[in-house]
mmCIF file of C-alpha atoms and ligand atoms in Angstrom:
data_model
loop_
_atom_site.group_PDB
_atom_site.id
_atom_site.type_symbol
_atom_site.label_atom_id
_atom_site.label_comp_id
_atom_site.label_asym_id
_atom_site.label_seq_id
_atom_site.Cartn_x
_atom_site.Cartn_y
_atom_site.Cartn_z
ATOM 1 C CA MET A 1 -9.387 7.390 18.272
ATOM 2 C CA LYS A 2 -7.902 8.115 14.875
ATOM 3 C CA CYS A 3 -6.425 5.123 13.087
ATOM 4 C CA ALA A 4 -4.246 4.475 10.064
ATOM 5 C CA LEU A 5 -4.745 1.144 8.285
ATOM 6 C CA VAL A 6 -1.655 -0.069 6.421
ATOM 7 C CA THR A 7 -2.186 -3.151 4.268
ATOM 8 C CA GLY A 8 0.911 -5.333 4.063
ATOM 9 C CA GLY A 9 2.370 -3.687 7.150
ATOM 10 C CA SER A 10 4.366 -6.683 8.310
ATOM 11 C CA ARG A 11 7.432 -6.163 6.116
ATOM 12 C CA GLY A 12 9.269 -3.848 3.729
ATOM 13 C CA ILE A 13 7.689 -0.571 2.668
ATOM 14 C CA GLY A 14 4.502 -1.253 4.651
ATOM 15 C CA ARG A 15 6.450 -1.681 7.879
ATOM 16 C CA ALA A 16 8.256 1.646 7.381
ATOM 17 C CA VAL A 17 4.885 3.270 6.637
ATOM 18 C CA CYS A 18 3.474 1.825 9.880
ATOM 19 C CA TYR A 19 6.317 3.487 11.812
ATOM 20 C CA LYS A 20 5.687 6.778 10.017
ATOM 21 C CA MET A 21 1.951 6.639 10.808
ATOM 22 C CA ALA A 22 2.734 5.959 14.484
ATOM 23 C CA GLN A 23 5.126 8.948 14.538
ATOM 24 C CA MET A 24 2.278 11.043 13.136
ATOM 25 C CA GLY A 25 0.202 10.052 16.170
ATOM 26 C CA TYR A 26 -2.036 7.444 14.592
ATOM 27 C CA TYR A 27 -3.168 4.221 16.227
ATOM 28 C CA VAL A 28 -1.831 1.828 13.572
ATOM 29 C CA LEU A 29 -3.740 -1.154 12.194
ATOM 30 C CA VAL A 30 -0.990 -3.424 10.903
ATOM 31 C CA ASN A 31 -2.489 -5.683 8.245
ATOM 32 C CA TYR A 32 -0.639 -8.755 6.987
ATOM 33 C CA LYS A 33 -1.481 -11.922 5.071
ATOM 34 C CA SER A 34 0.335 -14.755 6.836
ATOM 35 C CA ASN A 35 3.662 -13.668 8.336
ATOM 36 C CA ILE A 36 2.566 -13.135 11.917
ATOM 37 C CA ALA A 37 6.148 -13.184 13.238
ATOM 38 C CA GLU A 38 7.124 -10.153 11.130
ATOM 39 C CA ALA A 39 3.804 -8.416 11.838
ATOM 40 C CA ASP A 40 4.445 -8.880 15.562
ATOM 41 C CA LYS A 41 7.876 -7.269 15.142
ATOM 42 C CA THR A 42 6.318 -4.234 13.446
ATOM 43 C CA LEU A 43 3.792 -3.785 16.239
ATOM 44 C CA ALA A 44 6.387 -4.337 18.975
ATOM 45 C CA GLN A 45 8.612 -1.620 17.489
ATOM 46 C CA ILE A 46 5.675 0.792 17.262
ATOM 47 C CA LYS A 47 4.945 0.216 20.954
ATOM 48 C CA GLN A 48 8.617 0.448 21.927
ATOM 49 C CA ASP A 49 8.769 3.861 20.258
ATOM 50 C CA GLY A 50 5.781 5.055 22.286
ATOM 51 C CA GLY A 51 3.044 4.469 19.704
ATOM 52 C CA ASP A 52 0.112 2.100 19.718
ATOM 53 C CA GLY A 53 -1.817 -0.154 17.371
ATOM 54 C CA GLU A 54 -2.949 -3.694 16.713
ATOM 55 C CA LEU A 55 -2.598 -6.470 14.161
ATOM 56 C CA LEU A 56 -5.425 -6.977 11.694
ATOM 57 C CA GLN A 57 -4.914 -10.097 9.602
ATOM 58 C CA PHE A 58 -6.780 -10.476 6.332
ATOM 59 C CA ASP A 59 -5.946 -11.417 2.760
ATOM 60 C CA VAL A 60 -6.520 -8.375 0.526
ATOM 61 C CA ALA A 61 -6.977 -10.730 -2.437
ATOM 62 C CA ASP A 62 -10.035 -12.297 -0.786
ATOM 63 C CA LYS A 63 -13.096 -10.062 -0.750
ATOM 64 C CA ASN A 64 -14.952 -12.322 1.668
ATOM 65 C CA GLU A 65 -12.116 -12.104 4.203
ATOM 66 C CA ILE A 66 -11.976 -8.333 3.793
ATOM 67 C CA ASN A 67 -15.709 -7.968 4.303
ATOM 68 C CA GLN A 68 -15.709 -10.357 7.259
ATOM 69 C CA LEU A 69 -12.557 -9.394 9.157
ATOM 70 C CA LEU A 70 -12.138 -5.705 8.306
ATOM 71 C CA GLY A 71 -15.918 -5.211 8.176
ATOM 72 C CA ASN A 72 -16.280 -6.774 11.602
ATOM 73 C CA TRP A 73 -13.444 -4.649 13.019
ATOM 74 C CA ILE A 74 -15.126 -1.463 11.761
ATOM 75 C CA GLU A 75 -18.519 -2.525 13.179
ATOM 76 C CA THR A 76 -17.205 -3.465 16.600
ATOM 77 C CA ASN A 77 -14.833 -0.517 17.085
ATOM 78 C CA ASN A 78 -17.199 2.422 17.211
ATOM 79 C CA ASP A 79 -14.684 4.396 19.281
ATOM 80 C CA LYS A 80 -12.097 4.135 16.487
ATOM 81 C CA TYR A 81 -12.125 5.617 13.014
ATOM 82 C CA ILE A 82 -9.831 4.890 10.068
ATOM 83 C CA GLU A 83 -8.759 8.351 8.964
ATOM 84 C CA VAL A 84 -5.809 7.209 6.841
ATOM 85 C CA LEU A 85 -5.725 4.205 4.519
ATOM 86 C CA ILE A 86 -2.502 3.080 2.887
ATOM 87 C CA ASN A 87 -3.124 0.418 0.243
ATOM 88 C CA ASN A 88 0.353 -1.058 0.212
ATOM 89 C CA ALA A 89 -0.020 -4.872 0.057
ATOM 90 C CA GLY A 90 1.279 -6.244 -3.219
ATOM 91 C CA ILE A 91 3.012 -9.194 -4.817
ATOM 92 C CA LYS A 92 4.832 -9.808 -8.041
ATOM 93 C CA ASP A 93 5.076 -12.996 -10.070
ATOM 94 C CA ASP A 94 7.212 -12.254 -13.105
ATOM 95 C CA VAL A 95 7.280 -14.215 -16.336
ATOM 96 C CA LEU A 96 6.929 -13.327 -19.999
ATOM 97 C CA MET A 97 3.316 -13.220 -21.146
ATOM 98 C CA VAL A 98 3.556 -16.276 -23.397
ATOM 99 C CA TRP A 99 4.350 -18.398 -20.343
ATOM 100 C CA MET A 100 2.105 -16.676 -17.843
ATOM 101 C CA GLN A 101 -0.374 -19.022 -16.143
ATOM 102 C CA ASP A 102 -3.954 -18.039 -15.277
ATOM 103 C CA GLU A 103 -3.134 -18.059 -11.546
ATOM 104 C CA GLN A 104 -0.151 -15.744 -12.028
ATOM 105 C CA TRP A 105 -2.388 -13.211 -13.721
ATOM 106 C CA ASP A 106 -5.254 -13.657 -11.230
ATOM 107 C CA ASN A 107 -3.179 -13.527 -8.027
ATOM 108 C CA VAL A 108 -1.287 -10.360 -8.897
ATOM 109 C CA ILE A 109 -4.401 -8.537 -10.157
ATOM 110 C CA LYS A 110 -6.464 -9.669 -7.171
ATOM 111 C CA THR A 111 -3.895 -8.567 -4.616
ATOM 112 C CA SER A 112 -3.238 -5.058 -5.948
ATOM 113 C CA LEU A 113 -6.353 -4.064 -7.882
ATOM 114 C CA ASP A 114 -9.175 -6.025 -6.217
ATOM 115 C CA GLY A 115 -7.490 -5.416 -2.848
ATOM 116 C CA PHE A 116 -7.576 -1.674 -3.462
ATOM 117 C CA PHE A 117 -11.268 -1.808 -4.400
ATOM 118 C CA TYR A 118 -12.668 -3.970 -1.618
ATOM 119 C CA VAL A 119 -10.615 -2.457 1.214
ATOM 120 C CA THR A 120 -11.149 1.147 0.132
ATOM 121 C CA ARG A 121 -14.902 0.749 -0.384
ATOM 122 C CA LEU A 122 -15.308 -0.475 3.189
ATOM 123 C CA VAL A 123 -13.175 2.258 4.725
ATOM 124 C CA LEU A 124 -14.627 5.062 2.618
ATOM 125 C CA ASN A 125 -18.023 5.194 4.375
ATOM 126 C CA ASP A 126 -16.639 6.576 7.634
ATOM 127 C CA MET A 127 -14.390 9.036 5.799
ATOM 128 C CA LEU A 128 -17.380 10.327 3.827
ATOM 129 C CA SER A 129 -19.559 10.822 6.893
ATOM 130 C CA ARG A 130 -16.728 12.556 8.792
ATOM 131 C CA LYS A 131 -15.755 14.602 5.741
ATOM 132 C CA TYR A 132 -12.070 13.861 6.131
ATOM 133 C CA GLY A 133 -9.747 11.150 4.905
ATOM 134 C CA ARG A 134 -6.395 10.379 3.354
ATOM 135 C CA ILE A 135 -5.893 7.465 0.967
ATOM 136 C CA VAL A 136 -2.455 6.657 -0.411
ATOM 137 C CA ASN A 137 -1.981 3.788 -2.857
ATOM 138 C CA VAL A 138 1.437 2.221 -3.312
ATOM 139 C CA VAL A 139 1.772 1.565 -7.032
ATOM 140 C CA SER A 140 4.973 1.220 -9.043
ATOM 141 C CA LEU A 141 7.204 2.497 -11.796
ATOM 142 C CA SER A 142 5.991 -0.646 -13.577
ATOM 143 C CA GLY A 143 2.427 0.716 -13.613
ATOM 144 C CA LEU A 144 3.557 3.981 -15.200
ATOM 145 C CA LYS A 145 6.084 2.703 -17.689
ATOM 146 C CA GLY A 146 5.191 -0.958 -18.175
ATOM 147 C CA LEU A 147 7.988 -3.484 -17.693
ATOM 148 C CA PRO A 148 8.565 -6.646 -19.736
ATOM 149 C CA GLY A 149 7.974 -9.806 -17.723
ATOM 150 C CA GLN A 150 5.466 -7.967 -15.554
ATOM 151 C CA ILE A 151 2.294 -7.600 -17.601
ATOM 152 C CA ASN A 152 0.231 -8.780 -14.636
ATOM 153 C CA TYR A 153 1.977 -6.412 -12.210
ATOM 154 C CA SER A 154 2.074 -3.475 -14.666
ATOM 155 C CA ALA A 155 -1.638 -3.927 -15.416
ATOM 156 C CA ALA A 156 -2.558 -4.177 -11.731
ATOM 157 C CA LYS A 157 -0.602 -1.042 -10.776
ATOM 158 C CA ALA A 158 -1.795 0.922 -13.823
ATOM 159 C CA GLY A 159 -5.337 -0.049 -12.820
ATOM 160 C CA VAL A 160 -4.810 1.360 -9.339
ATOM 161 C CA ILE A 161 -3.388 4.568 -10.849
ATOM 162 C CA GLY A 162 -6.577 5.019 -12.910
ATOM 163 C CA ALA A 163 -8.733 4.297 -9.871
ATOM 164 C CA THR A 164 -6.713 6.789 -7.787
ATOM 165 C CA LYS A 165 -7.412 9.570 -10.283
ATOM 166 C CA ALA A 166 -11.113 8.670 -10.601
ATOM 167 C CA LEU A 167 -11.770 8.328 -6.869
ATOM 168 C CA ALA A 168 -9.960 11.609 -6.154
ATOM 169 C CA GLN A 169 -12.576 13.350 -8.292
ATOM 170 C CA GLU A 170 -15.464 11.496 -6.630
ATOM 171 C CA VAL A 171 -14.549 12.401 -3.058
ATOM 172 C CA GLY A 172 -12.607 15.670 -3.309
ATOM 173 C CA ARG A 173 -15.472 17.788 -2.006
ATOM 174 C CA LYS A 174 -15.772 15.532 1.042
ATOM 175 C CA GLY A 175 -12.320 16.451 2.339
ATOM 176 C CA ILE A 176 -10.814 13.170 1.222
ATOM 177 C CA THR A 177 -7.640 13.082 -0.846
ATOM 178 C CA VAL A 178 -6.556 10.072 -2.910
ATOM 179 C CA ASN A 179 -2.993 9.860 -4.172
ATOM 180 C CA ALA A 180 -0.443 7.251 -5.184
ATOM 181 C CA VAL A 181 3.280 6.803 -4.753
ATOM 182 C CA ALA A 182 5.209 4.964 -7.445
ATOM 183 C CA PRO A 183 8.464 3.503 -6.113
ATOM 184 C CA GLY A 184 11.246 2.370 -8.414
ATOM 185 C CA PHE A 185 13.724 -0.141 -6.950
ATOM 186 C CA ILE A 186 13.443 -0.267 -3.152
ATOM 187 C CA LYS A 187 15.453 -2.597 -0.904
ATOM 188 C CA THR A 188 12.895 -5.103 0.444
ATOM 189 C CA ASP A 189 12.171 -8.828 0.233
ATOM 190 C CA MET A 190 10.441 -8.154 -3.093
ATOM 191 C CA THR A 191 13.671 -7.015 -4.767
ATOM 192 C CA GLU A 192 15.969 -9.468 -2.996
ATOM 193 C CA GLY A 193 16.762 -11.569 -6.055
ATOM 194 C CA LEU A 194 17.625 -8.580 -8.261
ATOM 195 C CA ASP A 195 21.173 -7.680 -9.230
ATOM 196 C CA GLU A 196 21.555 -4.341 -7.473
ATOM 197 C CA LYS A 197 25.113 -3.829 -8.736
ATOM 198 C CA GLU A 198 24.000 -4.001 -12.351
ATOM 199 C CA LEU A 199 20.682 -2.183 -11.947
ATOM 200 C CA LYS A 200 22.056 0.759 -9.992
ATOM 201 C CA SER A 201 24.098 1.779 -13.011
ATOM 202 C CA ILE A 202 20.843 2.845 -14.741
ATOM 203 C CA ILE A 203 19.514 4.744 -11.692
ATOM 204 C CA PRO A 204 20.608 8.403 -11.691
ATOM 205 C CA VAL A 205 21.219 8.455 -7.902
ATOM 206 C CA LYS A 206 23.165 5.164 -8.270
ATOM 207 C CA ARG A 207 21.482 3.093 -5.579
ATOM 208 C CA PHE A 208 18.244 1.368 -4.593
ATOM 209 C CA GLY A 209 15.881 3.367 -2.374
ATOM 210 C CA THR A 210 14.961 2.522 1.205
ATOM 211 C CA PRO A 211 11.502 1.754 2.622
ATOM 212 C CA GLU A 212 11.907 4.819 4.858
ATOM 213 C CA GLU A 213 12.308 7.061 1.804
ATOM 214 C CA VAL A 214 8.967 5.791 0.472
ATOM 215 C CA ALA A 215 7.356 6.132 3.902
ATOM 216 C CA TYR A 216 8.445 9.770 4.073
ATOM 217 C CA ALA A 217 6.501 10.565 0.883
ATOM 218 C CA VAL A 218 3.500 8.551 2.067
ATOM 219 C CA GLY A 219 3.529 10.479 5.348
ATOM 220 C CA PHE A 220 3.566 13.763 3.454
ATOM 221 C CA LEU A 221 0.564 12.789 1.306
ATOM 222 C CA ALA A 222 -1.256 11.490 4.403
ATOM 223 C CA SER A 223 -0.726 14.717 6.326
ATOM 224 C CA ALA A 224 -3.485 17.255 6.913
ATOM 225 C CA GLU A 225 -1.268 19.884 5.252
ATOM 226 C CA ALA A 226 -1.369 18.037 1.905
ATOM 227 C CA ALA A 227 -5.095 18.856 1.563
ATOM 228 C CA TYR A 228 -4.743 20.490 -1.867
ATOM 229 C CA ILE A 229 -2.889 17.569 -3.472
ATOM 230 C CA THR A 230 -5.150 14.865 -4.854
ATOM 231 C CA GLY A 231 -5.297 12.486 -7.813
ATOM 232 C CA GLN A 232 -1.501 12.570 -8.113
ATOM 233 C CA VAL A 233 1.158 9.920 -8.598
ATOM 234 C CA LEU A 234 4.459 10.740 -6.918
ATOM 235 C CA SER A 235 7.461 8.841 -8.291
ATOM 236 C CA ILE A 236 10.113 7.763 -5.783
ATOM 237 C CA ASN A 237 12.705 6.189 -8.016
ATOM 238 C CA GLY A 238 16.026 8.015 -7.788
ATOM 239 C CA GLY A 239 15.357 9.721 -11.102
ATOM 240 C CA LEU A 240 15.003 6.455 -13.027
ATOM 241 C CA TYR A 241 11.890 7.458 -14.952
ATOM 242 C CA SER A 242 10.591 10.795 -16.112
HETATM 243 P P1 NAP B 1 7.412 -7.127 0.525
HETATM 244 O O1 NAP B 1 8.631 -6.775 1.288
HETATM 245 O O2 NAP B 1 7.357 -8.373 -0.270
HETATM 246 O O3 NAP B 1 6.167 -7.088 1.554
HETATM 247 C C1 NAP B 1 4.894 -7.360 1.079
HETATM 248 C C2 NAP B 1 3.886 -7.064 2.155
HETATM 249 O O4 NAP B 1 2.569 -7.226 1.602
HETATM 250 C C3 NAP B 1 3.978 -8.029 3.326
HETATM 251 O O5 NAP B 1 3.636 -7.310 4.492
HETATM 252 C C4 NAP B 1 2.908 -9.064 2.994
HETATM 253 O O6 NAP B 1 2.343 -9.730 4.127
HETATM 254 C C5 NAP B 1 1.862 -8.182 2.368
HETATM 255 N N1 NAP B 1 0.941 -8.914 1.495
HETATM 256 C C6 NAP B 1 1.211 -9.573 0.340
HETATM 257 N N2 NAP B 1 0.102 -10.134 -0.143
HETATM 258 C C7 NAP B 1 -0.901 -9.802 0.721
HETATM 259 C C8 NAP B 1 -2.275 -10.113 0.779
HETATM 260 N N3 NAP B 1 -2.863 -10.843 -0.168
HETATM 261 N N4 NAP B 1 -2.995 -9.627 1.822
HETATM 262 C C9 NAP B 1 -2.420 -8.882 2.786
HETATM 263 N N5 NAP B 1 -1.107 -8.564 2.794
HETATM 264 C C10 NAP B 1 -0.361 -9.035 1.776
HETATM 265 O O7 NAP B 1 7.035 -5.988 -0.512
HETATM 266 P P2 NAP B 1 7.462 -4.439 -0.592
HETATM 267 O O8 NAP B 1 8.643 -4.348 -1.469
HETATM 268 O O9 NAP B 1 7.491 -3.832 0.760
HETATM 269 O O10 NAP B 1 6.219 -3.879 -1.424
HETATM 270 C C11 NAP B 1 5.179 -3.119 -0.844
HETATM 271 C C12 NAP B 1 4.394 -2.476 -1.957
HETATM 272 O O11 NAP B 1 5.259 -1.645 -2.718
HETATM 273 C C13 NAP B 1 3.789 -3.463 -2.957
HETATM 274 O O12 NAP B 1 2.523 -3.029 -3.369
HETATM 275 C C14 NAP B 1 4.760 -3.428 -4.107
HETATM 276 O O13 NAP B 1 4.132 -3.788 -5.308
HETATM 277 C C15 NAP B 1 5.160 -1.974 -4.084
HETATM 278 N N6 NAP B 1 6.431 -1.690 -4.751
HETATM 279 C C16 NAP B 1 7.599 -2.214 -4.271
HETATM 280 C C17 NAP B 1 8.789 -1.905 -4.936
HETATM 281 C C18 NAP B 1 10.118 -2.419 -4.474
HETATM 282 O O14 NAP B 1 11.118 -2.171 -5.154
HETATM 283 N N7 NAP B 1 10.227 -3.101 -3.346
HETATM 284 C C19 NAP B 1 8.771 -1.087 -6.082
HETATM 285 C C20 NAP B 1 7.569 -0.589 -6.508
HETATM 286 C C21 NAP B 1 6.405 -0.883 -5.840
HETATM 287 P P3 NAP B 1 3.035 -11.077 4.753
HETATM 288 O O15 NAP B 1 4.247 -10.593 5.506
HETATM 289 O O16 NAP B 1 1.980 -11.646 5.658
HETATM 290 O O17 NAP B 1 3.380 -11.945 3.597
#
């Protein structure tokens, strides 16, 4: 059975990506950190729409949990194979650098950058032996442009962009593509506190994006037809940055 693993699939962009993966016929592994109620909702909707999947809780910032819980799932599910990996889980913790605490730096870097490394390394083995795979990393405008107040987040996402380009070159001949999507402002819990009225004036399409609009691009990059696109970063930001 072919599976798609979506980290941070319980809410926001990850949830919309889970629905997209289910529409594409994948058995969806909905990863989450702690919000089981929202993760349950994602899985219930997938099933209601005729898809299938399961919850797979682990903290992407904790390499021991990844190795234990995801590693154990891979070992005990020989009939299933993760063909698509969407590294979507991420957090932000904004403050100017002079006031940034060690934990604020560590947590944001660990979640996005370490999470990418430890999850992808585990999943890559099966993709390499089957000579097929699709990896899509959800990065950010902040990782391309750099945003004040977000040096932790910008550094983490820029790190994942570099890793995306490097890994694409390592595994291209094995039928595995590695790409990233870089959303701008998307309506989710992460952007809840932002002043949309003010910010939309600087966005050429004059609104925030939706999780479904990001999921559409992720689905495209995860499709078999996108086989000749790898090492790329696709901006989904309403024209905000070029
Ligand atoms: P969100 O609504 O805050 O959802 C975050 C998701 O990530 C939740 O499912 C959460 O799980 C999960 N998560 C957080 N830390 C995790 C961890 N350590 N281990 C496993 N799962 C974890 O965020 P979002 O806006 O959908 O963002 C999704 C991705 O898009 C992130 O990488 C973010 O940086 C990126 N992004 C978002 C925007 C935007 O405007 N929203 C823009 C650019 C990039 P729980 O439910 O269990 O907490």
